C-alpha angles and dihedrals in degrees: 000000000000125000115280095254098036110146095026114121119201126191106209119198094164129118139189113024120312099057097035091049091052094051093043089057089054092045089053087055092055106273119137103238118194110197111208113206139174112260089224093075112316127220112013091231090068085078098043122126123272098057133168126183088001092301124111123224090228093058093045092049095054104034112045120135092025135119121227128217119178111213130169099224092187088072121075090229091054093050091047090053091050092051089052088056092046089055088064096044139094099200136030117194127187136164104192119134113280111284097018097099090052092050088052089060091248102104125137095272092055094045094050090056088070099027112028095179096044121139106225119197125195119189117191137174105233102004140276097283139022136070095302098043095102097039122110111255137206131171098265091056091057092046089054100044096042095054093247093121090055092048088051090052091058097231141038088238096056127080109276116248132203121234103246094235129060093259097162092053095047098040090050088055092052091046092049092051091052092047092050093053090047090052091048090052091049090051090053088059101038104025089228131114125216143192115259115200126185137158134206090238094053091046095055097043090050089047093052095050097073094064114001107045102064093124089052095048103083108065101196116084131015118319108237119226110263105262124213116270090198139328088222128064129218096265114111128196115226129186090268108028142315134305135179127226126187119190118180111160141036094263092054092045091054090047090052091051089054094046092052093040094233104134091164090071090069090069097039106121091218092064106037096111137025089250093053091046089055093048090051097037097132093053091045095050092046091055092049091049092050090059099039093056091062096074143025129286089243092054095049096043089054092049093045093048090049090057092041094243111159105252143140140180118262106236136191116239090259094047090051091064093068101037111128094234093052089048092049091053090056086221101146123067133185122211137157119259112205092235107014096052122216108007131191118207139163116245121231111286095236118077122197116213094206097046121074116222113262124219112259124248114213121243106285130253113250107282092357093146100032096110097045095046094050092048087054089054092058102266115140122234089253091051091053093047090050090053090050091050091049093050092242090123137017120221115171093190107060093190118092111265 
C-alpha cells in the first residue's frame, strides 16, 4: 500500500523549527512537501552551527523528504508562480508574524481564488491578536510567558528554569501536523477547506494543563500558589553512574523496599500511603538516594528489575544510540546525504502497518526543484530560464529535472 498521505501536496513557507518539523512529519508520511524559500539564502537554519559539506544538522533534521523551490515573493512574477503551485495543492503552511502574509498579497482570500478548498495553516508565536502578537518570538520567551519555566523550577518561589530543549518550537510542530491531518480528514467529509491557526503560546499552555495546572483548574475560590512537588528529581547517583526510578503505587513502593532491603520503611508513618509519601517526598527521595549511592548502577538496575520496580539507566545522548531497546525499536537510520555525507536520523515515531517504509530523501539544496516544479505548472523552459536570469527564482541545477 501507499504511504498514508500519498497524493497530498503541501506548500510550505515556514522556516526555523516549528513549521519545518510539522511539514517534515507529513512528508515522512507520504505527502509531497514543496518548501518555498527566498533565493537570497533560504531558511535561516541552512546556516546554523554544526555543519558538514556546507549543510547544517538543523536543516537536515527538519527538512528531509521535501522539495525546494526558491522564489522571490517580492516580485510579481514570483508571487504568480507561487499561486500556480497553490492551485495544485491541498495545504498551505506559513509562520510569518500575523499580518505579513496578507501584506505580501498571499492572504487567505487571494489563495482561495486559485484553490477554493485549500487548507491554510498559520503558525504564530504569541497569537494573532493582543499586545504580544507583533513581537519577535523565540522558544525561551514562550517558556517564560506560558509558566513552563516556573513548572520546571518545581515551585513558584524558586528561580524559574528553562527546559533544556526547545520544547515550545517542537511541540508546536507536532500539534500543527496533527491539526493538518484533522483538517484534511474534515475536508474529505465536507469537501470544504478551512484556516487552521495555532500559536506556540497556546500550544504550551494547553500542553501544561493535563498535568501541571491542577491548582488552576477549579475556578471557584482562591487559587493557591503552586507548591513545590519536590526540590529533588527522580535521578539517583549510584557508585558508577546515574539511574532513574519512578514509584507511583503501593505495590511498587513495597517492591522498592524489597529491592533496597529496607523493610523498616514499610512501617514508617511518613510513607504508609501514597498521599503521605507525596507529602514527605523530599525525605523519601533523600532516603532512597542514601541507599542507591552505596552500589553500582548495574547492581541496582538488576535488583529493581527483579522486583519489577520501574527503572532505567540515565544515558548520555551518545550512549543512547547503542542501548538495546533503542536498537530493538529500529528507530535510528543511516543514509547518505548528497552533501552532508553519511547521516544518522530518527524515523517518525508512528509506524503504519499497511504502509511500507520509503527510502529517505535528504534535505534539498536551495532551489533544487525550482525548474521541474515550474515546468509542471505550465511554464516553458525559456520562461523558467528568463526567471532565473532575472533573479526571480534560483535553480542550482540548470538541467531539467
